[in-house]
Coordinates of C-alpha atoms and ligand atoms in Angstrom, one line a residue:
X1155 CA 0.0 0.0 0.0
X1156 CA 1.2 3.4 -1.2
X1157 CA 2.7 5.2 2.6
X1158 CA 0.1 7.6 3.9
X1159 CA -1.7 8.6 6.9
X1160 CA -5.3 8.0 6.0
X1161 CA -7.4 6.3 7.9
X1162 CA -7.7 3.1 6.3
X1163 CA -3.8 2.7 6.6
X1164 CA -3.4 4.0 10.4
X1165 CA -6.7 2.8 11.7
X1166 CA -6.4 -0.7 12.2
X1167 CA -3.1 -0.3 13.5
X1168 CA -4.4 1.5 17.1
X1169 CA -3.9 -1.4 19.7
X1170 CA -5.5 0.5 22.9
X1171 CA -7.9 3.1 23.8
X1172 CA -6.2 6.2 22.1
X1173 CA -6.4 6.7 18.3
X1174 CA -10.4 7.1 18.4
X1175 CA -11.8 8.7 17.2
X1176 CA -8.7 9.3 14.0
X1177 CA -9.1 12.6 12.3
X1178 CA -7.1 13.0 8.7
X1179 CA -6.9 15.7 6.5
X1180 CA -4.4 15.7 3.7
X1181 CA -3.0 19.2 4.4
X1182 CA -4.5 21.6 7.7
X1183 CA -3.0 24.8 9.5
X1184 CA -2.5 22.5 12.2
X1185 CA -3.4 19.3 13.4
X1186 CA -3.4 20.9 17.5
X1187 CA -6.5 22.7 16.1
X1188 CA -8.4 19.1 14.9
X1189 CA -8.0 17.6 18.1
X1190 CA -9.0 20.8 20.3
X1191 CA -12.5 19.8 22.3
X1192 CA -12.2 16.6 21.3
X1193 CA -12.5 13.8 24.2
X1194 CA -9.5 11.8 25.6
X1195 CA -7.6 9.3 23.0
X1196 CA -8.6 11.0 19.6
X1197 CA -6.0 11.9 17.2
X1198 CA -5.5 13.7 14.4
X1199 CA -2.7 14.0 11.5
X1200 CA -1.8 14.7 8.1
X1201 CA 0.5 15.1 5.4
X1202 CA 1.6 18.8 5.6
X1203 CA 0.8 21.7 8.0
X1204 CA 0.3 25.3 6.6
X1205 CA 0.8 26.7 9.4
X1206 CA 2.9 24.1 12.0
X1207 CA 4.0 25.1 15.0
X1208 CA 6.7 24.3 18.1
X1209 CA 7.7 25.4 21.1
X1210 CA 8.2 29.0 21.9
X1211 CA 6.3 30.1 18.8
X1212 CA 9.0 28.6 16.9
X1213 CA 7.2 27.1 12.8
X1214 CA 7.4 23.6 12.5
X1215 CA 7.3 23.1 8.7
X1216 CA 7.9 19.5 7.2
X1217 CA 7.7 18.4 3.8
X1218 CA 4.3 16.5 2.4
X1219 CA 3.8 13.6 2.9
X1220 CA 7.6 13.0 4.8
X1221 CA 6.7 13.3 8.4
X1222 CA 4.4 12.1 11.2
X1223 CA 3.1 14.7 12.2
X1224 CA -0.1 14.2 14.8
X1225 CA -1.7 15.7 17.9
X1226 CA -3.5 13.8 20.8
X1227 CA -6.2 14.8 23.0
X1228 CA -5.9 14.4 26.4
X1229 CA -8.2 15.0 29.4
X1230 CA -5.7 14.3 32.5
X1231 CA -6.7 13.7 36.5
X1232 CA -3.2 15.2 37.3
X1233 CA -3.3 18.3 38.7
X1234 CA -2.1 21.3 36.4
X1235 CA -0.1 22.2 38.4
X1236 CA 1.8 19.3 38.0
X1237 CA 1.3 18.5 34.4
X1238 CA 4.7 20.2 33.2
X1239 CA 6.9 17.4 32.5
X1240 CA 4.6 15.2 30.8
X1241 CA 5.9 16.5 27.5
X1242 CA 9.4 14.8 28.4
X1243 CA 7.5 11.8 29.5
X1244 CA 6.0 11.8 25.8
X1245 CA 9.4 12.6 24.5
X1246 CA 10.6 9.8 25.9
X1247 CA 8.0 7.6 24.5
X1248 CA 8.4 8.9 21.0
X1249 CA 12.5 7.9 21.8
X1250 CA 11.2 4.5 22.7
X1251 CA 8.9 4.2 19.2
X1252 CA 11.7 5.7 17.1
X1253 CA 15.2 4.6 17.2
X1254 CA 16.9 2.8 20.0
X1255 CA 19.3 5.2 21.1
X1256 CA 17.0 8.2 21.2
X1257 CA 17.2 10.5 23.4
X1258 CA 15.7 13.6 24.9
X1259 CA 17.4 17.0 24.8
X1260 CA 15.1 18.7 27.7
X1261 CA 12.7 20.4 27.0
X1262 CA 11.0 19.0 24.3
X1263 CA 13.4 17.4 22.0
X1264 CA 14.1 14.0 20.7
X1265 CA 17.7 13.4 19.4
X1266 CA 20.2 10.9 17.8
X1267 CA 23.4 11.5 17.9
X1268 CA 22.9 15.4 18.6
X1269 CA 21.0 15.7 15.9
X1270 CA 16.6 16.5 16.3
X1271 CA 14.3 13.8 15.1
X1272 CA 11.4 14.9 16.4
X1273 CA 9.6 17.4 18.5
X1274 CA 6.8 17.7 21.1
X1275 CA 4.9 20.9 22.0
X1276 CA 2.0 20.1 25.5
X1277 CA -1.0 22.9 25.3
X1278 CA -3.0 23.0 27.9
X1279 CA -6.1 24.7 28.0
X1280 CA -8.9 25.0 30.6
X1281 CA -7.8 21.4 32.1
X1282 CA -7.0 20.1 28.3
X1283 CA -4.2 18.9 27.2
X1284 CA -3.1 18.4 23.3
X1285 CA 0.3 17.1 22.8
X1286 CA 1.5 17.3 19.5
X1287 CA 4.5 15.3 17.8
X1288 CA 6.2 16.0 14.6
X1289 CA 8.7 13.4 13.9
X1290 CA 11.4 13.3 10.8
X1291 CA 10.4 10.4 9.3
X1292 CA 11.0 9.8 5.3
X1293 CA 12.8 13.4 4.7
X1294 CA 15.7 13.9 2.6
X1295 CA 19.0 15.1 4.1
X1296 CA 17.8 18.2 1.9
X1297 CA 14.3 18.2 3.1
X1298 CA 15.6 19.5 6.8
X1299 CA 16.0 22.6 8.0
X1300 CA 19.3 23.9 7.1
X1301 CA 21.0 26.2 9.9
X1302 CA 19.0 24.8 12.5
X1303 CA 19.9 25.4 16.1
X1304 CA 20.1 21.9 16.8
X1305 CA 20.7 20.4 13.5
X1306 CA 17.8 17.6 11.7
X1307 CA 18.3 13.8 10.9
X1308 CA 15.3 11.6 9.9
X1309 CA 14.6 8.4 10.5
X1310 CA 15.3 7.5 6.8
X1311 CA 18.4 8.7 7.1
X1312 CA 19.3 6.6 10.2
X1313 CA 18.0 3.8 8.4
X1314 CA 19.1 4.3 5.4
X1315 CA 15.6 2.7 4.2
X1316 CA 11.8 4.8 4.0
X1317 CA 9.6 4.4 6.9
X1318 CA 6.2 2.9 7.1
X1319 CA 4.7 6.1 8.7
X1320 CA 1.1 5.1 9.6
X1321 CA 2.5 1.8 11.8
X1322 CA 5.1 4.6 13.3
X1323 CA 2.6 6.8 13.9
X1324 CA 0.7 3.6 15.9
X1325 CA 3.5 2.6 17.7
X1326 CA 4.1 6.4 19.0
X1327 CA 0.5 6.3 19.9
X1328 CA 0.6 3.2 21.7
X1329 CA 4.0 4.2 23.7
X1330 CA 2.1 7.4 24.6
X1331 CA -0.5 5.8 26.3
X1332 CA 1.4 3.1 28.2
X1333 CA 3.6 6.1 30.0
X1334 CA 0.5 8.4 30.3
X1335 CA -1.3 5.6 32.2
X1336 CA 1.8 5.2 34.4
X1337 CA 2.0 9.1 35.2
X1338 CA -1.9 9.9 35.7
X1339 CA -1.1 7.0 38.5
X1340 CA 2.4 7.5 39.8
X1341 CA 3.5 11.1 38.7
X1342 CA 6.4 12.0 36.9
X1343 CA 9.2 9.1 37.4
X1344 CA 11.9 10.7 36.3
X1345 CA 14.2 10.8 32.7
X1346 CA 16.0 8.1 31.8
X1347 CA 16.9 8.8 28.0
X1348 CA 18.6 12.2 29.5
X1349 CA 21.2 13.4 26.6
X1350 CA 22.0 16.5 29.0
X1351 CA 22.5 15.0 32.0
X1352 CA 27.0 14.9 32.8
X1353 CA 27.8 17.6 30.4
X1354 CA 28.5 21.0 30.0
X1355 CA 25.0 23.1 28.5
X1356 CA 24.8 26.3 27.3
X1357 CA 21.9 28.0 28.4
X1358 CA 19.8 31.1 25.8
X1359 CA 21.7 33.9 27.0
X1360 CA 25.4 32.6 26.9
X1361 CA 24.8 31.1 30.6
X1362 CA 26.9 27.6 30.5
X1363 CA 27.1 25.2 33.6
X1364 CA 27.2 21.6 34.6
X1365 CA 23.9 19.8 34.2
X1366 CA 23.1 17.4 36.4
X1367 CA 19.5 16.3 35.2
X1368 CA 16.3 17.1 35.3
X1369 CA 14.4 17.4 39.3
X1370 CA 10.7 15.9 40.5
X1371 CA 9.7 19.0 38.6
X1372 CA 10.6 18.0 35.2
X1373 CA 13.1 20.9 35.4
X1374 CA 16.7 21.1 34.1
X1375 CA 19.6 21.8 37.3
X1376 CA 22.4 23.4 36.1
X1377 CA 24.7 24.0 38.7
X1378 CA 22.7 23.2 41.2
X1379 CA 20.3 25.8 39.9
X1380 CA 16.8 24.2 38.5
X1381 CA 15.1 26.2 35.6
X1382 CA 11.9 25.7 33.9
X1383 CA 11.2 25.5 30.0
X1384 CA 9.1 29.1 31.0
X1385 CA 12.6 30.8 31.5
X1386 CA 15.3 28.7 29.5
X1387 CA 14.3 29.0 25.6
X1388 CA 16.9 26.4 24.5
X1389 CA 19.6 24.3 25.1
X1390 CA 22.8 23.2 23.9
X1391 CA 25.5 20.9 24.3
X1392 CA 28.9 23.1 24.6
X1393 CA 30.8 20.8 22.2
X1394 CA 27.7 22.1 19.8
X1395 CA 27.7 25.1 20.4
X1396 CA 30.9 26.2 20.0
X1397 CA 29.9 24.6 16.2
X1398 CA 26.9 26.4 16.2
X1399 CA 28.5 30.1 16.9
X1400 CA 31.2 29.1 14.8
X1401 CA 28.4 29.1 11.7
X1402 CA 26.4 32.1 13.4
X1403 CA 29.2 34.1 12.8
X1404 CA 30.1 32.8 9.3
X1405 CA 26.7 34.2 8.1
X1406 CA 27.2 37.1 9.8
X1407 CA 30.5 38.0 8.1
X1408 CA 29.5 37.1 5.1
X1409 CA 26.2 39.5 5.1
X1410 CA 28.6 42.0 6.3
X1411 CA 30.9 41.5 3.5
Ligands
BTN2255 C1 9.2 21.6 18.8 O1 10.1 20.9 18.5 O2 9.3 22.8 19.2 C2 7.8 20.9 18.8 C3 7.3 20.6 17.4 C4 6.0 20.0 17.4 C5 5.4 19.8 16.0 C6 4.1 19.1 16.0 S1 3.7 18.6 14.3 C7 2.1 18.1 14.9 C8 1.6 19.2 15.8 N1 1.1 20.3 15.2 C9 1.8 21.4 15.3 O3 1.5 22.5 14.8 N2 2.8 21.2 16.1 C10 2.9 19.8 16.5

């Protein structure tokens, strides 16, 4: 069967209570808005966003048809008080679905190798969750986002063979739902597929310390200091960065030239 995300591919494919009911529309401005009022489990994807988006306001644009690119709709007991680190719990389960050596670059990252697979941006409104996931799933080295902060892979690319993205999308679906029943009973359990954790970080802002992991909170200590995802916009690795602001200022010399 040709690879898509329609229902009669992905459908079947749904092994617990999440995935119904399964909203599709070829191209939409984003699938957080298709599962918004929607009751606990139902998901929605497509094959290209308009108007995608991730954290911080950041765009999230991926080629047609290359990604997995859903949102779930989530109704949690947890109090909202203590709902921030479920997206790294969903990270983590997207790590689990993907590739076996995944990991998650707090806050909201999934990475291989220092390189982003896939991302995950929690909305909550009025008691609501929707967690959305856009993974790199069949792109092209080409098809990424070139001068990235964190630089893109895909799992096509880690592979070196195309994807069957509807039984991905499943197996993402079903990982989600194992952890989320595990933290609506026991809280947040900690990271375990932390990239940051032992190394040197470099905060937004220039700050750069040791971090040490992520607390009860779901926030990163660095230093001994923890900080929320609220006041630390990004992250990198100092071995990155010093890559990263090597380029920067590349660009910037040569639009100054
Ligand atoms: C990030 O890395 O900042 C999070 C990216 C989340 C992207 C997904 S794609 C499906 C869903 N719809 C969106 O508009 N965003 C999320």
């Amino acid at each position: 069967m040709e690879d898509s995300l329609r229902p009669e591919a992905v459908s079947p494919l749904f092994r617990g209570r999440f995935g119904h009911p399964y909203i599709y529309r070829p191209s939409c401005p984003s699938t957080q808005e298709l599962v918004r009022g929607l009751g606990e489990g139902a998901v929605a994807s497509c094959e290209q966003q308009t108007a995608g988006r991730g954290r911080m306001g950041r765009a999230w644009i991926s080629p047609w048809g290359a990604g997995v690119l859903f949102s779930l709709a989530l109704e949690p007991s947890t109090p909202p008080q203590q709902l921030p680190p479920f997206g790294l719990v969903v990270a983590e389960a997207v790590c689990e679905a993907c590739w076996p050596d995944a990991q998650v670059r707090w806050p909201n990252d999934v990475v291989v190798a220092g390189r982003k697979l896939a991302g995950v941006l929690a909305e909550l409104r009025e008691g609501r969750l929707v967690v959305g996931v856009g993974v790199n799933a069949n792109h092209a080295p080409e098809e990424l986002p070139p001068g990235a902060r964190v630089p893109g892979t895909s799992l096509r690319i880690l592979r070196a063979a195309p994807v069957d993205r509807a039984q991905l999308l499943a197996d993402i679906v079903a990982s989600i739902e194992a952890r989320y029943a595990g933290f609506e009973r026991y809280g947040f359990a900690g990271l375990e597929r932390d990239e940051l954790r032992g190394r040197r970080v470099e905060l937004a802002g220039g700050a750069t310390g040791l971090c040490t992991g992520v607390d009860e909170h779901g926030r990163l200590v660095v230093d001994g200091r923890a900080h929320t995802s609220a006041e630390v916009t990004a992250v990198l690795v100092c071995e990155d960065a010093r890559e990263y602001h090597a380029v920067e200022a590349e660009a910037e010399c040569q639009e100054g030239s």
